Coordinates of C-alpha atoms in Angstrom, one line a residue:
X1352 CA -14.6 1.4 22.3
X1353 CA -12.9 -0.7 19.5
X1354 CA -9.2 -1.8 20.2
X1355 CA -7.3 -1.6 16.6
X1356 CA -4.0 -2.8 15.3
X1357 CA -2.8 -1.9 12.3
X1358 CA 0.4 -3.1 12.0
X1359 CA 3.1 -1.9 9.1
X1360 CA 1.4 1.8 10.5
X1361 CA 5.3 4.0 10.1
X1362 CA 5.1 3.2 6.3
X1363 CA 3.0 4.5 3.3
X1364 CA 0.1 3.6 3.0
X1365 CA -0.4 2.2 6.9
X1366 CA 0.5 6.2 8.0
X1367 CA -2.0 7.2 6.0
X1368 CA -4.6 4.5 7.1
X1369 CA -2.9 5.4 10.9
X1370 CA -3.3 9.1 10.4
X1371 CA -7.4 8.7 9.0
X1372 CA -9.1 7.0 12.5
X1373 CA -7.0 8.3 14.0
X1374 CA -8.5 11.2 13.6
X1375 CA -12.6 9.4 12.4
X1376 CA -12.7 7.9 14.9
X1377 CA -11.5 9.1 18.6
X1378 CA -13.5 6.7 20.0
X1379 CA -11.0 3.5 18.9
X1380 CA -7.5 2.8 20.9
X1381 CA -5.2 3.1 17.5
X1382 CA -1.8 1.0 18.4
X1383 CA 0.4 1.4 15.2
X1384 CA 2.1 -1.8 15.6
X1385 CA 5.3 -1.1 13.4
X1386 CA 8.8 -2.7 13.5
X1387 CA 11.1 0.0 12.0
X1388 CA 12.6 -1.7 9.1
X1389 CA 14.0 0.8 6.5
X1390 CA 11.1 1.5 5.2
X1391 CA 9.0 2.3 8.2
X1392 CA 9.6 6.1 9.9
X1393 CA 8.0 8.0 12.5
X1394 CA 7.9 11.1 11.5
X1395 CA 5.5 10.6 9.2
X1396 CA 3.1 10.7 12.1
X1397 CA 4.4 13.6 13.6
X1398 CA 0.6 14.9 13.4
X1399 CA -0.8 12.7 15.5
X1400 CA 1.9 10.6 17.6
X1401 CA 0.2 12.9 20.9
X1402 CA -3.3 12.6 20.3
X1403 CA -4.8 10.9 23.4
X1404 CA -6.4 7.4 20.8
X1405 CA -3.1 6.5 19.7
X1406 CA 0.1 4.4 20.4
X1407 CA 3.2 3.4 19.5
X1408 CA 4.7 -0.4 19.5
X1409 CA 7.7 -1.2 17.9
X1410 CA 7.2 -5.2 18.0
X1411 CA 8.4 -7.3 14.7
X1412 CA 4.7 -9.5 13.7
X1413 CA 6.7 -12.8 13.2
X1414 CA 7.9 -12.5 17.1
X1415 CA 4.7 -15.1 17.8
X1416 CA 4.3 -14.7 21.6
X1417 CA 4.8 -10.8 21.9
X1418 CA 2.2 -10.3 19.5
X1419 CA 0.0 -12.7 21.3
X1420 CA 0.5 -11.1 25.2
X1421 CA -0.4 -7.4 23.0
X1422 CA -3.7 -9.1 21.7
X1423 CA -4.3 -9.7 25.3
X1424 CA -2.6 -6.5 27.3
X1425 CA -5.2 -4.0 24.9
X1426 CA -7.9 -6.7 24.1
X1427 CA -7.4 -6.4 20.5
X1428 CA -11.0 -6.3 17.8
X1429 CA -9.5 -5.7 15.0
X1430 CA -6.5 -6.0 13.1
X1431 CA -5.8 -4.2 9.9
X1432 CA -2.6 -5.8 8.2
X1433 CA -0.9 -3.7 6.3
X1434 CA 2.9 -4.7 7.3
X1435 CA 4.8 -6.2 4.3
X1436 CA 8.4 -6.2 2.6
X1437 CA 6.8 -4.8 -0.6
X1438 CA 9.5 -3.7 -3.2
X1439 CA 10.0 -6.7 -6.5
X1440 CA 13.5 -5.6 -6.7
X1441 CA 14.7 -6.5 -3.4
X1442 CA 12.7 -10.2 -3.9
X1443 CA 14.5 -10.7 -6.8
X1444 CA 17.3 -10.7 -4.4
X1445 CA 16.7 -11.4 -1.2
X1446 CA 13.4 -13.7 -1.8
X1447 CA 14.1 -14.8 2.0
X1448 CA 12.9 -11.9 4.2
X1449 CA 9.9 -11.3 1.9
X1450 CA 8.9 -15.1 2.5
X1451 CA 9.3 -14.5 7.0
X1452 CA 7.8 -11.0 6.6
X1453 CA 5.0 -12.0 4.2
X1454 CA 4.4 -15.5 5.8
X1455 CA 5.4 -16.4 8.2
X1456 CA 4.6 -12.8 9.8
X1457 CA 1.2 -13.1 8.7
X1458 CA 0.6 -16.0 9.7
X1459 CA 1.6 -15.8 13.4
X1460 CA -1.2 -12.4 14.0
X1461 CA -3.3 -14.9 12.8
X1462 CA -2.9 -17.5 14.9
X1463 CA -2.1 -15.3 18.3
X1464 CA -5.9 -13.7 17.2
X1465 CA -6.9 -16.7 16.8
X1466 CA -6.0 -18.3 20.0
X1467 CA -7.1 -14.5 22.0
X1468 CA -10.7 -14.6 20.4
X1469 CA -11.2 -18.0 20.7
X1470 CA -10.9 -17.2 24.4
X1471 CA -13.0 -15.0 24.7
X1472 CA -17.0 -15.2 26.7
X1473 CA -18.6 -14.0 22.9
X1474 CA -15.3 -15.3 20.3
X1475 CA -15.4 -14.0 16.9
X1476 CA -18.5 -11.8 17.7
X1477 CA -17.7 -8.4 16.9
X1478 CA -13.7 -9.4 15.9
X1479 CA -11.6 -8.8 12.9
X1480 CA -9.4 -10.1 10.8
X1481 CA -8.3 -7.2 6.9
X1482 CA -5.3 -8.3 5.4
X1483 CA -3.8 -6.1 2.6
X1484 CA -2.5 -7.4 -0.7
X1485 CA -1.5 -6.4 -3.7
X1486 CA -2.9 -6.6 -7.5
X1487 CA 0.2 -8.4 -8.2
X1488 CA -1.0 -12.4 -7.0
X1489 CA -3.1 -11.8 -10.1
X1490 CA -0.4 -12.3 -12.2
X1491 CA 0.5 -10.5 -15.2
X1492 CA -2.4 -9.2 -18.2
X1493 CA -2.4 -9.2 -21.5
X1494 CA -1.3 -5.7 -23.9
X1495 CA -4.2 -5.4 -26.4
X1496 CA -5.2 -2.1 -28.1
X1497 CA -8.6 -3.1 -28.7
X1498 CA -10.7 -0.2 -30.8
X1499 CA -13.9 1.0 -29.7
X1500 CA -14.2 -0.7 -26.5
X1501 CA -16.0 1.8 -23.9
X1502 CA -15.7 1.2 -20.7
X1503 CA -19.3 -0.2 -18.5
X1504 CA -18.8 1.8 -15.7
X1505 CA -17.8 5.6 -14.6
X1506 CA -15.9 6.8 -12.6
X1507 CA -14.0 10.0 -11.2
X1508 CA -10.2 8.9 -11.5
X1509 CA -9.0 9.4 -14.9
X1510 CA -10.2 11.1 -18.5
X1511 CA -11.3 8.1 -20.2
X1512 CA -8.9 7.9 -22.5
X1513 CA -6.2 6.0 -20.0
X1514 CA -9.6 3.4 -20.0
X1515 CA -8.8 -0.8 -21.4
X1516 CA -6.6 1.6 -23.5
X1517 CA -3.9 -1.1 -22.9
X1518 CA -6.4 -4.4 -22.7
X1519 CA -9.1 -6.1 -22.6
X1520 CA -9.2 -7.0 -19.4
X1521 CA -8.9 -6.1 -15.7
X1522 CA -7.8 -8.2 -12.6
X1523 CA -11.5 -9.2 -10.9
X1524 CA -11.8 -11.0 -7.4
X1525 CA -12.5 -14.1 -9.4
X1526 CA -9.5 -14.3 -10.8
X1527 CA -6.6 -17.0 -10.5
X1528 CA -4.0 -16.4 -8.7
X1529 CA -0.8 -16.2 -10.9
X1530 CA 2.5 -14.9 -9.7
X1531 CA 5.6 -14.3 -10.6
X1532 CA 7.8 -13.1 -8.9
X1533 CA 9.2 -13.6 -5.1
X1534 CA 7.1 -11.1 -3.4
X1535 CA 3.8 -11.8 -5.3
X1536 CA 4.3 -15.6 -4.5
X1537 CA 5.0 -14.4 -1.0
X1538 CA 1.7 -12.3 -0.9
X1539 CA -0.4 -15.0 -2.7
X1540 CA 1.0 -17.9 0.0
X1541 CA -0.3 -14.7 3.3
X1542 CA -3.9 -14.0 1.1
X1543 CA -4.3 -18.1 1.2
X1544 CA -3.4 -18.7 4.8
X1545 CA -5.9 -15.3 6.4
X1546 CA -9.1 -16.8 3.9
X1547 CA -8.1 -20.5 5.3
X1548 CA -8.3 -19.6 9.0
X1549 CA -11.4 -18.5 8.1
X1550 CA -12.6 -21.9 6.1
X1551 CA -10.8 -23.5 9.2
X1552 CA -12.1 -21.5 12.5
X1553 CA -14.5 -19.6 11.6
X1554 CA -12.2 -16.0 12.0
X1555 CA -14.0 -13.7 10.5
X1556 CA -11.1 -11.9 7.6
X1557 CA -11.7 -9.8 4.3
X1558 CA -9.1 -9.8 2.0
X1559 CA -8.2 -6.4 -0.3
X1560 CA -5.6 -6.1 -3.3
X1561 CA -4.8 -2.9 -4.6
X1562 CA -3.1 -1.3 -7.6
X1563 CA -0.2 1.0 -6.9
X1564 CA -0.3 3.9 -5.2
X1565 CA 1.3 6.9 -5.1
X1566 CA 1.5 9.5 -2.7
X1567 CA 3.3 11.9 0.2
X1568 CA 5.6 9.6 2.6
X1569 CA 6.1 7.4 0.2
X1570 CA 9.2 5.7 0.0
X1571 CA 12.3 7.0 -2.4
X1572 CA 13.3 3.8 -3.8
X1573 CA 9.4 3.2 -5.5
X1574 CA 9.5 4.9 -9.0
X1575 CA 7.7 8.1 -8.0
X1576 CA 9.1 9.8 -5.1
X1577 CA 12.1 8.2 -6.6
X1578 CA 12.2 10.3 -9.8
X1579 CA 11.2 13.1 -8.2
X1580 CA 14.0 13.5 -6.1
X1581 CA 16.1 12.6 -8.7
X1582 CA 14.2 15.1 -10.8
X1583 CA 15.4 18.0 -8.2
X1584 CA 19.2 17.0 -8.0
X1585 CA 19.2 16.4 -11.5
X1586 CA 20.5 13.0 -11.5
X1587 CA 19.1 10.1 -14.4
X1588 CA 16.1 8.3 -14.0
X1589 CA 16.6 4.8 -14.7
X1590 CA 14.0 3.3 -16.9
X1591 CA 13.6 -0.7 -16.7
X1592 CA 13.3 -1.5 -20.6
X1593 CA 11.3 0.7 -23.0
X1594 CA 9.2 1.9 -20.4
X1595 CA 6.1 0.1 -21.2
X1596 CA 4.7 -1.8 -18.6
X1597 CA 1.5 -0.5 -17.7
X1598 CA 0.4 -0.4 -13.9
X1599 CA -3.4 1.3 -12.6
X1600 CA -2.7 4.3 -9.9
X1601 CA -4.5 5.0 -7.2
X1602 CA -4.0 8.2 -4.8
X1603 CA -3.3 7.2 -2.0
X1604 CA -5.9 9.0 0.1
X1605 CA -8.3 7.0 -1.4
X1606 CA -6.7 3.8 -0.9
X1607 CA -7.3 4.5 2.8
X1608 CA -10.7 5.9 2.4
X1609 CA -11.2 2.3 0.6
X1610 CA -10.2 0.5 3.8
X1611 CA -12.1 2.3 7.0
X1612 CA -15.2 1.6 4.4
X1613 CA -14.3 -2.1 4.1
X1614 CA -13.0 -2.8 7.3
X1615 CA -16.7 -1.2 8.7
X1616 CA -19.3 -2.4 6.4
X1617 CA -17.3 -4.5 4.3
X1618 CA -18.6 -8.3 4.3
X1619 CA -17.2 -11.5 6.1
X1620 CA -15.0 -13.5 3.7
X1621 CA -14.7 -11.6 1.2
X1622 CA -12.8 -10.4 -1.3
X1623 CA -12.8 -6.3 -2.6
X1624 CA -10.2 -4.7 -5.7
X1625 CA -9.2 -1.6 -5.1
X1626 CA -8.3 0.3 -8.4
X1627 CA -8.2 3.5 -10.0
X1628 CA -10.1 2.5 -13.6
X1629 CA -6.1 4.3 -13.5
X1630 CA -3.4 2.8 -16.5
X1631 CA -0.8 4.4 -17.5
X1632 CA 2.5 3.5 -19.0
X1633 CA 5.4 3.4 -17.0
X1634 CA 6.8 5.7 -19.4
X1635 CA 3.9 7.8 -19.5
X1636 CA 4.5 8.3 -15.7
X1637 CA 7.7 9.9 -15.7
X1638 CA 7.3 12.4 -18.8
X1639 CA 4.0 14.0 -16.6
X1640 CA 6.4 13.6 -13.4
X1641 CA 9.4 15.4 -15.1
X1642 CA 6.5 18.3 -16.8
X1643 CA 5.3 18.3 -13.1
X1644 CA 8.3 19.3 -11.3
X1645 CA 9.9 21.3 -14.0
X1646 CA 7.2 23.3 -13.9
X1647 CA 6.8 23.4 -10.5
X1648 CA 10.9 24.6 -10.6
X1649 CA 10.2 26.7 -12.9
X1650 CA 12.9 25.3 -14.9
X1651 CA 12.1 25.0 -18.9
X1652 CA 9.2 22.5 -20.4
X1653 CA 11.7 19.3 -21.1
X1654 CA 14.4 20.8 -19.3
X1655 CA 14.9 16.9 -18.1
X1656 CA 14.0 15.0 -20.4
X1657 CA 17.2 14.1 -21.0
X1658 CA 17.7 12.6 -17.6
X1659 CA 15.6 9.3 -18.7
X1660 CA 17.9 6.8 -18.8
X1661 CA 16.7 3.4 -20.3
X1662 CA 18.3 -0.1 -17.8
X1663 CA 18.7 -3.2 -18.3
X1664 CA 14.6 -4.8 -17.6
X1665 CA 13.4 -6.4 -14.1
X1666 CA 13.3 -10.6 -14.0
X1667 CA 10.2 -11.5 -14.1
X1668 CA 8.5 -8.1 -15.6
X1669 CA 4.6 -7.9 -15.6
X1670 CA 3.6 -6.9 -18.7
X1671 CA -0.1 -5.2 -17.4
X1672 CA -1.5 -4.9 -14.4
X1673 CA -5.9 -3.0 -14.5
X1674 CA -8.1 -3.8 -11.3
X1675 CA -10.8 -3.9 -11.6
X1676 CA -13.1 -2.2 -8.5
X1677 CA -16.4 -1.9 -9.3
X1678 CA -17.8 -4.7 -6.8
X1679 CA -16.3 -2.0 -4.5
X1680 CA -18.1 0.3 -5.4
X1681 CA -21.4 -0.5 -6.2
X1682 CA -21.8 -2.1 -2.7
X1683 CA -20.0 0.1 -0.7
X1684 CA -20.3 2.8 -2.7
X1685 CA -16.8 3.4 -2.9
X1686 CA -14.9 5.4 -5.5
X1687 CA -11.7 7.2 -6.3
X1688 CA -11.8 11.2 -5.4
X1689 CA -9.5 12.6 -7.5
X1690 CA -7.8 12.5 -11.4
X1691 CA -4.6 11.2 -11.8
X1692 CA -3.3 14.8 -13.6
X1693 CA -4.6 16.5 -10.1
X1694 CA -3.3 13.7 -7.8
X1695 CA 0.5 13.9 -8.8
X1696 CA 0.1 17.4 -9.3
X1697 CA -0.4 17.3 -5.2
X1698 CA 2.2 14.8 -5.2
X1699 CA 5.3 16.5 -5.8
X1700 CA 3.5 19.4 -4.7
X1701 CA 4.8 17.7 -1.2
X1702 CA 7.6 16.4 -2.0
X1703 CA 9.1 19.5 -2.9
X1704 CA 7.0 21.6 -0.4
X1705 CA 8.7 18.8 2.0
X1706 CA 12.7 18.7 1.6
X1707 CA 13.6 18.1 4.5
X1708 CA 11.3 14.5 4.6
X1709 CA 13.6 13.6 1.9
X1710 CA 16.6 14.6 3.1
X1711 CA 16.7 13.0 5.6
X1712 CA 14.9 9.4 4.4
X1713 CA 17.4 9.0 1.8
X1714 CA 20.4 10.2 4.3
X1715 CA 19.4 7.5 6.3
X1716 CA 19.2 9.8 9.7
X1717 CA 15.7 8.5 10.7
X1718 CA 16.8 5.6 10.9
X1719 CA 19.1 6.2 13.9
X1720 CA 17.2 9.0 15.5
X1721 CA 14.3 6.1 15.9
X1722 CA 16.6 3.0 16.5
X1723 CA 17.9 5.6 20.0
X1724 CA 14.3 7.1 21.1
X1725 CA 13.2 3.7 21.4
X1726 CA 15.4 0.9 21.4
X1727 CA 15.4 2.0 26.0
X1728 CA 11.4 1.9 26.1

């Protein structure tokens, strides 16, 4: 039986990964390790919390001694590391927290794993440290409008008019790192530590860099759930600058599927980019979300367009991100399963059908509930 720790498993992406592994691999012991900061919410996993192969451990990844003891007690074979501070605006205001969690927390996990696995007779055989990172470590791509360029690949992620609509290049696994925010700088540093542990100690590591995710259970400080909730309550929709910044979007369940494939079949010491070949300007995303929410709520078409409010642009706001995930598709057979319009429809429906979850999040009640639940355990 494999014993796997998933860090940050109560968060947005992490909860989808935990759910997938718990349900798909009943022969594994899945340990969800999460500090339960503001973005961690065990309500995201109520459907699996009673499964016999699932266990929750409240822990700070920076607590080296506690994690090293957990490695020994649970005889951990694999680590899927998602725990991170991830909101750019928060990193601009408080870079120290991002450096502590994303850099020192990752280093704590690496060193604990190294010491435990090297103490075993088989050492690193059958072990794996999988680090999930972001496309933001690559910096920013230029905004251009090439004409007559056809994509050299096939994908079901989006209609082809979005491919290469905003530039002539993508982020590749070989793209030089050039982070522009405290968040992306902290993630870049953690990526380097992971690779260094392979090169120095021979630890079996893998790094993936993924584009923007969207879908159910995302904390409503991020664009799509924030705007769904604001539209629902007829609150302003704050748009940075002119909303011209471009991002590549991926449905979170497709990201979880990619993590599953890479964890089991990816090559040690390799990097894989995960993206949807699905570029959208922020303003176009916002208008799509408005149209979908209005339609599902029975409001007149365009009824909430007047909520759009343009605000001062974010400091160091990167113009464009776009991931090339051809390597992942060709080597491991993964590709996105949903077109963006279908994914947005599913996402909006979920938030509108789970108003209690959203209201609990925005009220902060869940934080006190789970703090009281676990403080005496």
